PDB file of C-alpha atoms in Angstrom:
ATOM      1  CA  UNK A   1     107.740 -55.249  36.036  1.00 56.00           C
ATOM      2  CA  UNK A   2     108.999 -52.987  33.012  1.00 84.00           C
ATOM      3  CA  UNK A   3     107.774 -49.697  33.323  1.00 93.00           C
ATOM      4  CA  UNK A   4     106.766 -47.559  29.879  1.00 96.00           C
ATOM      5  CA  UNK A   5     109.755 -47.301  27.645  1.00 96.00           C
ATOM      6  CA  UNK A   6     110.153 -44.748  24.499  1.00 97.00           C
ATOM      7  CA  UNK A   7     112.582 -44.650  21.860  1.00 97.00           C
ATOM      8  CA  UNK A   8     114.787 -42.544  21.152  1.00 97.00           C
ATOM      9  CA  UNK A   9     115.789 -41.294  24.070  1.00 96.00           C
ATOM     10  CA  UNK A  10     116.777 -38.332  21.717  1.00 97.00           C
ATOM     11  CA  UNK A  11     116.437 -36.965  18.228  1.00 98.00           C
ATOM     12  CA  UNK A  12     118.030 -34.617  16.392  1.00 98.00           C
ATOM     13  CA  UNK A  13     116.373 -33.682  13.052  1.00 98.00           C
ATOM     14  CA  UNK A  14     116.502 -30.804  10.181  1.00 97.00           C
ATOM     15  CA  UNK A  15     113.565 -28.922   9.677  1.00 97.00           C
ATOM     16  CA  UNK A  16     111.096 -29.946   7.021  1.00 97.00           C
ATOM     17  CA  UNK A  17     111.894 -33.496   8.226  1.00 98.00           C
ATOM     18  CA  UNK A  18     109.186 -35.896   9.567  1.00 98.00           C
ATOM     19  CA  UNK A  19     109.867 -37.798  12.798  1.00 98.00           C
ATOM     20  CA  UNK A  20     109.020 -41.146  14.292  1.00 98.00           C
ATOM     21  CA  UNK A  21     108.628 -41.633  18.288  1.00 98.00           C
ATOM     22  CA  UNK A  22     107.753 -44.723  19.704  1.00 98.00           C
ATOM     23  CA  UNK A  23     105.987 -45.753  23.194  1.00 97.00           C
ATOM     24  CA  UNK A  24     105.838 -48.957  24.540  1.00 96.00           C
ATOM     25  CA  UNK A  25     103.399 -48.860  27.508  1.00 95.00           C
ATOM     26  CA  UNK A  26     103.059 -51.159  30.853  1.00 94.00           C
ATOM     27  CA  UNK A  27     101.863 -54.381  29.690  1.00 92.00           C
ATOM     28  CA  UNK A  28      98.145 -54.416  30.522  1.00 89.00           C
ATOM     29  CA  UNK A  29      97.346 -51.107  30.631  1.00 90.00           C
ATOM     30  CA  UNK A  30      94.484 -50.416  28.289  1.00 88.00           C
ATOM     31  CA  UNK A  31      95.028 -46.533  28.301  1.00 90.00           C
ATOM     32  CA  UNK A  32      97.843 -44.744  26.030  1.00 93.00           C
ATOM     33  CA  UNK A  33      98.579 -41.002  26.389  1.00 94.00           C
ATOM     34  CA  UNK A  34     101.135 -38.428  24.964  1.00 96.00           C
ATOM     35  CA  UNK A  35     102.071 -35.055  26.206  1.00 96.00           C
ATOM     36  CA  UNK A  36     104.456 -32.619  25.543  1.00 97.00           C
ATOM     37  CA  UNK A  37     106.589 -30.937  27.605  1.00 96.00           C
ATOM     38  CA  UNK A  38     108.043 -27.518  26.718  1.00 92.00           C
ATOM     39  CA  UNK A  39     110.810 -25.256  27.884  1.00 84.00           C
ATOM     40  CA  UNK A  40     108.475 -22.633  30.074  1.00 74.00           C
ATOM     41  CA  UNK A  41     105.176 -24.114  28.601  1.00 78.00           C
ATOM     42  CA  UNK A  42     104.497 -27.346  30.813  1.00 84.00           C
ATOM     43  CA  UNK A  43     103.023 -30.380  30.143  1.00 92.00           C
ATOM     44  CA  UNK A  44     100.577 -30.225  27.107  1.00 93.00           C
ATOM     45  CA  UNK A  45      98.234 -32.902  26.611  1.00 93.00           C
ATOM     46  CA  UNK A  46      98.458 -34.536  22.639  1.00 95.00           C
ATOM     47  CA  UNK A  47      96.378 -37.348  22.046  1.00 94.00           C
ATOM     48  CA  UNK A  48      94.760 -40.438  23.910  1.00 91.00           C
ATOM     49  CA  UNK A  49      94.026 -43.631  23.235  1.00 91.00           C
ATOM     50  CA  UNK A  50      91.859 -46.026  25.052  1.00 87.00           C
ATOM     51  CA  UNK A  51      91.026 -49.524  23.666  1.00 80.00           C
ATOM     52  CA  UNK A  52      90.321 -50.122  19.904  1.00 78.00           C
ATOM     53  CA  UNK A  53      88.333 -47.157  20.426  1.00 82.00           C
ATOM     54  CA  UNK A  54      88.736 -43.734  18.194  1.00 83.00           C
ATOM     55  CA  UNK A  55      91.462 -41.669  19.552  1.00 87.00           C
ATOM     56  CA  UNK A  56      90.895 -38.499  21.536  1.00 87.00           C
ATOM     57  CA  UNK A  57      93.419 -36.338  19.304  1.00 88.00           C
ATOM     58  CA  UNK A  58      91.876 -33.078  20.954  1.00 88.00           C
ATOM     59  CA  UNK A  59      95.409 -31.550  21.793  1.00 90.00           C
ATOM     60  CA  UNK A  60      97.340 -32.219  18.676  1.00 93.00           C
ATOM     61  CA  UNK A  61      98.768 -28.381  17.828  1.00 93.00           C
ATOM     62  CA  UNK A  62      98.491 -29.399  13.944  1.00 94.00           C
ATOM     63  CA  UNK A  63      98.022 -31.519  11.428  1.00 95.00           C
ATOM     64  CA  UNK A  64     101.426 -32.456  11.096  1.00 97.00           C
ATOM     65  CA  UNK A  65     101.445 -34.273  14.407  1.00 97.00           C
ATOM     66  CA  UNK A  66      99.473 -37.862  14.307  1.00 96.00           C
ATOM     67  CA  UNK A  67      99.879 -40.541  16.462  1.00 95.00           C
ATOM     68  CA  UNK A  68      98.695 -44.531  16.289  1.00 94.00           C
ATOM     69  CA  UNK A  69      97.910 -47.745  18.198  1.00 93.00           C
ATOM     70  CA  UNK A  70      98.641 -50.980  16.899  1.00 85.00           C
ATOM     71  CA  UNK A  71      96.886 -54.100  18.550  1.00 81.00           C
ATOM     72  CA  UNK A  72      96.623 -51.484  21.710  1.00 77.00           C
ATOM     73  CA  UNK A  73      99.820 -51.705  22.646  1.00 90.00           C
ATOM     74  CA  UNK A  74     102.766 -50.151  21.024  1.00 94.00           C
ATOM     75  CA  UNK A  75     101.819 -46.146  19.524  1.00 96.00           C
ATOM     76  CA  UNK A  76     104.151 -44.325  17.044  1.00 97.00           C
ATOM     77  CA  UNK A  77     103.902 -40.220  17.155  1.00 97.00           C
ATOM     78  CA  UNK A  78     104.632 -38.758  13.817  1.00 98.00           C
ATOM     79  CA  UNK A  79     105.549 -35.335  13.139  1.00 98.00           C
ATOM     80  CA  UNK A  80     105.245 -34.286   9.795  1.00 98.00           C
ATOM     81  CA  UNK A  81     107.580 -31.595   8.105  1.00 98.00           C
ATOM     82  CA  UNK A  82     109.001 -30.420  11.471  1.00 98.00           C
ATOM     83  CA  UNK A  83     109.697 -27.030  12.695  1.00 97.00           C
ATOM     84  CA  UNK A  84     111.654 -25.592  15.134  1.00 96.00           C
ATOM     85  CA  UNK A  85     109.149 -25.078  17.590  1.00 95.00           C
ATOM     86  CA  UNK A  86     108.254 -28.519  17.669  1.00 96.00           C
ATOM     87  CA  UNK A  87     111.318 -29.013  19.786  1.00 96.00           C
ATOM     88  CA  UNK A  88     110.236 -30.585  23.279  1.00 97.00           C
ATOM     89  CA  UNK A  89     110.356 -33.519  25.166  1.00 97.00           C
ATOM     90  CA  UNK A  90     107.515 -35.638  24.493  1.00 98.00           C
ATOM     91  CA  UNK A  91     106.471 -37.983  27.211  1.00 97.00           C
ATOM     92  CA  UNK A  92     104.195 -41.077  26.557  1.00 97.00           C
ATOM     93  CA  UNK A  93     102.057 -42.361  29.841  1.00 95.00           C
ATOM     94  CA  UNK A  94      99.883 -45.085  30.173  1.00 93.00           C
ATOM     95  CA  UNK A  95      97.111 -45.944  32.404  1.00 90.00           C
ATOM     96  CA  UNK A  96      95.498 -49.331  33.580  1.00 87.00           C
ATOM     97  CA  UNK A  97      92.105 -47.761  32.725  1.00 77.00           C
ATOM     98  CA  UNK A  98      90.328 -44.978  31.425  1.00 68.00           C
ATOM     99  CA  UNK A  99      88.926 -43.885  34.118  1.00 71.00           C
ATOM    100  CA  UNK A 100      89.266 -40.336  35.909  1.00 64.00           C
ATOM    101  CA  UNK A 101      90.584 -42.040  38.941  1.00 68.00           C
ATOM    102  CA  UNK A 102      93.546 -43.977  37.475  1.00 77.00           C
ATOM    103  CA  UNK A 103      96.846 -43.314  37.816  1.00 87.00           C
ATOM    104  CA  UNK A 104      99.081 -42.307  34.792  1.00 90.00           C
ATOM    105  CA  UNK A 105     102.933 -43.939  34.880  1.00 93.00           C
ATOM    106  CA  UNK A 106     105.355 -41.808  32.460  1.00 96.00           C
ATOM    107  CA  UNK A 107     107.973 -43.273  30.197  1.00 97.00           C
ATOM    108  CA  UNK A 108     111.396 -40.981  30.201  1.00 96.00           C
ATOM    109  CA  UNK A 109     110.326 -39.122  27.268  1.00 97.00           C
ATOM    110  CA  UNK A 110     112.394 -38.211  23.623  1.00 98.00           C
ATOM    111  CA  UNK A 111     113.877 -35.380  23.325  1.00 97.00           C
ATOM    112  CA  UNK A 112     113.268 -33.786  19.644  1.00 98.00           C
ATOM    113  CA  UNK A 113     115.399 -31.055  19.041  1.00 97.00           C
ATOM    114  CA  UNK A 114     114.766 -29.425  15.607  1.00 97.00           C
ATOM    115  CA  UNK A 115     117.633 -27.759  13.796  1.00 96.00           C
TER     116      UNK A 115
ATOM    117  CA  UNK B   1      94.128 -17.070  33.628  1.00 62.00           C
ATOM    118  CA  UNK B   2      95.709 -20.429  33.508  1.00 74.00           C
ATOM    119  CA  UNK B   3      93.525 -23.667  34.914  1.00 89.00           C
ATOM    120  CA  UNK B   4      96.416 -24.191  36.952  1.00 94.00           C
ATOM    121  CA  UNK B   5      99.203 -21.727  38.225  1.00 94.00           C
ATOM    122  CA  UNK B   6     102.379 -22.982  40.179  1.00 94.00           C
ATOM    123  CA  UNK B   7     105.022 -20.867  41.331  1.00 88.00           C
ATOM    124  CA  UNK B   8     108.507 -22.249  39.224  1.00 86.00           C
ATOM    125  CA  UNK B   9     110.777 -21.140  42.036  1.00 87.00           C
ATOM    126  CA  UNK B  10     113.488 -22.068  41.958  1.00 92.00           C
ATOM    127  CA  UNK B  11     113.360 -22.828  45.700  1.00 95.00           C
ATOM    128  CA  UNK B  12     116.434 -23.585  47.743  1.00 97.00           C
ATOM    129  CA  UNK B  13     116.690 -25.013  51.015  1.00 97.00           C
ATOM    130  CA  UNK B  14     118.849 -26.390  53.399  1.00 97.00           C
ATOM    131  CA  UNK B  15     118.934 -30.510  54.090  1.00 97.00           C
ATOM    132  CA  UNK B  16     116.705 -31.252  57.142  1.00 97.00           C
ATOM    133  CA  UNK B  17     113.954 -28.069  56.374  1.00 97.00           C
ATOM    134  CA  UNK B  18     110.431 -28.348  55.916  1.00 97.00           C
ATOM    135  CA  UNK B  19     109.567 -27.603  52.270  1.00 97.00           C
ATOM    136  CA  UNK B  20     105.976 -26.360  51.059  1.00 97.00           C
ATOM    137  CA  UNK B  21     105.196 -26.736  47.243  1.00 97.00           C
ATOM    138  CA  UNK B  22     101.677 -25.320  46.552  1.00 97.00           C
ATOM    139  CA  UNK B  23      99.457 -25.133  43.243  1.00 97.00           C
ATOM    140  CA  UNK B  24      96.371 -22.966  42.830  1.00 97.00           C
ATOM    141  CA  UNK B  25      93.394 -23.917  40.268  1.00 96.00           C
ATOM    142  CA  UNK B  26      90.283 -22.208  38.855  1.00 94.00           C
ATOM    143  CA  UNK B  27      87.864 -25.340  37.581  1.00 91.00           C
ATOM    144  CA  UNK B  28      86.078 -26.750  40.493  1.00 90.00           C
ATOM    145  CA  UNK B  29      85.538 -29.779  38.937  1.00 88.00           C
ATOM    146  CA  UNK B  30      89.035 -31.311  39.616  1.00 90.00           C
ATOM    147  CA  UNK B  31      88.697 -33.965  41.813  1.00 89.00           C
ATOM    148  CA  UNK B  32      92.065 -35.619  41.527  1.00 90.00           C
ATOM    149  CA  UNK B  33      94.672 -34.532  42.197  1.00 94.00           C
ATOM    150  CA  UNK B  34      98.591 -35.371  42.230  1.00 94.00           C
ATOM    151  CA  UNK B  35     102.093 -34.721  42.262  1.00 97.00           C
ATOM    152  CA  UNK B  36     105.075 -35.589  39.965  1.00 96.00           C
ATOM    153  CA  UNK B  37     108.910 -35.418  40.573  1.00 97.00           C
ATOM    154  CA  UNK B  38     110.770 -35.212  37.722  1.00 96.00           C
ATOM    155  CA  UNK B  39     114.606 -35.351  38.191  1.00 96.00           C
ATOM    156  CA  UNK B  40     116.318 -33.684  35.129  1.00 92.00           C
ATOM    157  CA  UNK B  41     116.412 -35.637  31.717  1.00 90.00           C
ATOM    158  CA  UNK B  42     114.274 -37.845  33.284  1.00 93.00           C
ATOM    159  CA  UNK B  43     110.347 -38.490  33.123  1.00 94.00           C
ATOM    160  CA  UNK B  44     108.078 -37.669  35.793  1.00 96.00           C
ATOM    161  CA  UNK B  45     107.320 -39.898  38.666  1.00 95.00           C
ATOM    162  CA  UNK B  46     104.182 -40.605  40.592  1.00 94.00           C
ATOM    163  CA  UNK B  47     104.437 -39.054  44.180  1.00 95.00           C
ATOM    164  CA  UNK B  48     101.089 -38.508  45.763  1.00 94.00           C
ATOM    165  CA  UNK B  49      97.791 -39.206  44.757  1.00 91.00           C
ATOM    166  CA  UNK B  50      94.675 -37.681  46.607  1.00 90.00           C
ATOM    167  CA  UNK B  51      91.173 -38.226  45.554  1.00 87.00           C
ATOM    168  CA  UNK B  52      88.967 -34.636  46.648  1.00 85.00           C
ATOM    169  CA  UNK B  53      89.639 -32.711  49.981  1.00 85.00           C
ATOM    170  CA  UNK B  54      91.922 -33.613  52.924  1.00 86.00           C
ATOM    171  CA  UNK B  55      95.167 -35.073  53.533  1.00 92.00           C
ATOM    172  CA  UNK B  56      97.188 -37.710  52.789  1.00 94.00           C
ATOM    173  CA  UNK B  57     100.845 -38.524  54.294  1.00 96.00           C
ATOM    174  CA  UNK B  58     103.561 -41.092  52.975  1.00 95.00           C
ATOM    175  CA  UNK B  59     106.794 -41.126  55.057  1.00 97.00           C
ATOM    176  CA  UNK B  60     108.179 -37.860  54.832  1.00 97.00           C
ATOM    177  CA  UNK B  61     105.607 -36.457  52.027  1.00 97.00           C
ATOM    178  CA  UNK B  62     101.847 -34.927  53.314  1.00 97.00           C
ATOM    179  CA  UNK B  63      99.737 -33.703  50.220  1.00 97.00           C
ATOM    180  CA  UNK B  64      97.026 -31.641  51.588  1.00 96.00           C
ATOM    181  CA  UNK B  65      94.051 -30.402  49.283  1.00 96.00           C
ATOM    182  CA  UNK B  66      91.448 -27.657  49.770  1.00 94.00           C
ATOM    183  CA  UNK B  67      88.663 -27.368  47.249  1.00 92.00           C
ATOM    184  CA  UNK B  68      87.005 -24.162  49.269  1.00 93.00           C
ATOM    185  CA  UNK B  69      89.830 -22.119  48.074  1.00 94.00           C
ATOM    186  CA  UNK B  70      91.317 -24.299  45.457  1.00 94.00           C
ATOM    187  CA  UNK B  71      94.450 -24.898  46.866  1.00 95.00           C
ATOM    188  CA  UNK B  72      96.777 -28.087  46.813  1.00 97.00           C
ATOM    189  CA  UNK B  73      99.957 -28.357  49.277  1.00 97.00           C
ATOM    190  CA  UNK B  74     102.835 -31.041  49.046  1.00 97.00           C
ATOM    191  CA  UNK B  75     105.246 -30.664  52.259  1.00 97.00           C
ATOM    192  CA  UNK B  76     108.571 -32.093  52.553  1.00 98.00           C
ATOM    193  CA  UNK B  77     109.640 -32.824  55.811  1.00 98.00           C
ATOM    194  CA  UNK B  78     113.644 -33.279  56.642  1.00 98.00           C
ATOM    195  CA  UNK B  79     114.313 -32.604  53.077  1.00 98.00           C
ATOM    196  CA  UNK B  80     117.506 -34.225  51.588  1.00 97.00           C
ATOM    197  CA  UNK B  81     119.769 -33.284  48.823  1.00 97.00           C
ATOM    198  CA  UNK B  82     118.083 -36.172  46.565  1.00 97.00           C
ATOM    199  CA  UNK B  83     114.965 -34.197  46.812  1.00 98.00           C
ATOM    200  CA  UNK B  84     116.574 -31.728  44.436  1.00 97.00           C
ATOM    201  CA  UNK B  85     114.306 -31.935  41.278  1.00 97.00           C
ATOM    202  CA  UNK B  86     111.034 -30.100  40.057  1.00 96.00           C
ATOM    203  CA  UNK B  87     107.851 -31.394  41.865  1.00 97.00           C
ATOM    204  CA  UNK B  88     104.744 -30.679  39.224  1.00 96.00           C
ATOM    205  CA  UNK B  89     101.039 -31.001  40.378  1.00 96.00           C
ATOM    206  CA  UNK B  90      98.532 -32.495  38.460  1.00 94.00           C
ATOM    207  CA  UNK B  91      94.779 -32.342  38.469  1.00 92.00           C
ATOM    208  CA  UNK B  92      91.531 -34.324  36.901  1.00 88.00           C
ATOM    209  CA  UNK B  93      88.034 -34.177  35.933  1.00 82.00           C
ATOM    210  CA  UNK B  94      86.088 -36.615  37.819  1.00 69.00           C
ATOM    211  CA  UNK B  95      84.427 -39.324  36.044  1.00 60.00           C
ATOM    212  CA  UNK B  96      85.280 -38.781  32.398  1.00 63.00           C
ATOM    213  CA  UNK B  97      86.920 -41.639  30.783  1.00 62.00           C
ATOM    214  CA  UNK B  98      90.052 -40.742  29.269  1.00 66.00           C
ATOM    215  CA  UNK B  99      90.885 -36.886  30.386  1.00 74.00           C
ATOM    216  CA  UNK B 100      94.138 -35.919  30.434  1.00 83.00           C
ATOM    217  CA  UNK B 101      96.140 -34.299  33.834  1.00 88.00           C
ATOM    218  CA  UNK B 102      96.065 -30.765  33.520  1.00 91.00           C
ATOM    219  CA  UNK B 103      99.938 -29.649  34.505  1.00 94.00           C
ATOM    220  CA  UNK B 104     101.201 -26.656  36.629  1.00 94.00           C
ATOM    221  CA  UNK B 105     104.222 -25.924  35.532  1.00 93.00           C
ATOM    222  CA  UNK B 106     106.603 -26.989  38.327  1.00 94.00           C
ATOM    223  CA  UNK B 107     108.895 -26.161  40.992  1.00 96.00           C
ATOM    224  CA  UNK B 108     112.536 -26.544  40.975  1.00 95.00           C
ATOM    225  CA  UNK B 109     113.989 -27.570  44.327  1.00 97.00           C
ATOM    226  CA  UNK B 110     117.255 -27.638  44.914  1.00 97.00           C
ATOM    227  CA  UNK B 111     118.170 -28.766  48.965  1.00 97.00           C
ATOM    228  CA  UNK B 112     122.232 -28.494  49.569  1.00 96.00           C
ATOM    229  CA  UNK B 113     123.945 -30.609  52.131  1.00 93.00           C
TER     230      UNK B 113
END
């Protein structure tokens, strides 16, 4: 089966810009996550869905950054008014469930690049 | 001191060596725990998958965990060149709906024929 797909593959945008990324997870899986990966910073945790439940947008570096769910399947991450150091690859991974034990599968990510 | 700490190499080797990728951690509470390759431009990829202490093998990959001195292992054996890529580990809370992996921050391998 299809595995998690995100679009774009890449963005370039000016700063002060806002940004749309999209994640379309494996079909089924009820669990949504985004992360962020940085040049010499890792993988960062962003936000988390699980369900219709409220999201788990513990890791989001700023108000600027919100993410959504629609009919818990397809998310959107929005960047508001983007900076440079917003540049990363951000990597959307879903889950078949919420719990600890279950296994995250990661999309190929977008790479933002802010001018 | 970071939750998790991983040595970013890079680490070249040889085809046909043994390769040992290792992670250290400070919360005890991880009880999963995993590893990632993730060629370049790519995303990361599910490679092993271990659930508390011990060891688990798949073909030429062994993960080994040890919670006494919070210490994860992933060994290559007979590495080839399309083992060049950077291997991350992963850990989890146990039992917590919805908690995110907690990263190190990789390994670049590189093997040459």
């Amino acid at each position: 089966g299809a595995g998690v797909s995100q679009s774009p593959s890449n963005k370039v945008t000016e700063k002060g810009k806002d940004v749309e990324l999209r994640c379309d997870p494996i079909s089924g899986h009820t669990a949504l996550y985004w992360y962020r990966q940085s040049l010499g910073q890792g993988l960062e945790f962003l936000i988390y869905f699980q369900g219709n439940s409220a999201p788990d947008k513990s890791g989001l570096p700023s108000d600027r950054f919100s993410a959504e769910r629609t009919g818990g399947s397809v998310s959107t991450l929005t960047i508001q008014r983007t900076q440079q150091e917003d540049s990363a690859v951000y990597l959307c991974a879903s889950s078949p469930s919420a719990h600890g034990g279950a296994r995250q599968f990661f999309g190929p990510g977008t790479r933002l690049t802010v001018l | 001191q970071k939750e998790v700490e991983q040595d970013p190499g890079p680490l070249s080797v040889p085809e046909g060596a043994i390769v040992s990728l290792n992670c250290t951690y400070s919360n005890s509470a991880f009880q999963y725990f995993m590893w990632y390759r993730q060629y370049s431009r790519k995303g990361p990829e599910l490679l092993m998958y271990t659930y508390s202490s011990g060891n688990k093998e798949d073909g030429r990959f062994t993960a080994q965990v040890d919670k006494s001195s919070k210490y994860i292992s992933l060994f290559i054996r007979d590495s080839q060149p399309s083992d060049s890529a950077t291997y991350l580990c992963a850990m989890r809370l146990a039992n917590q709906a919805g908690t995110a992996l907690i990263f190190g921050k990789g390994t670049t391998l590189s093997v040459s024929s």
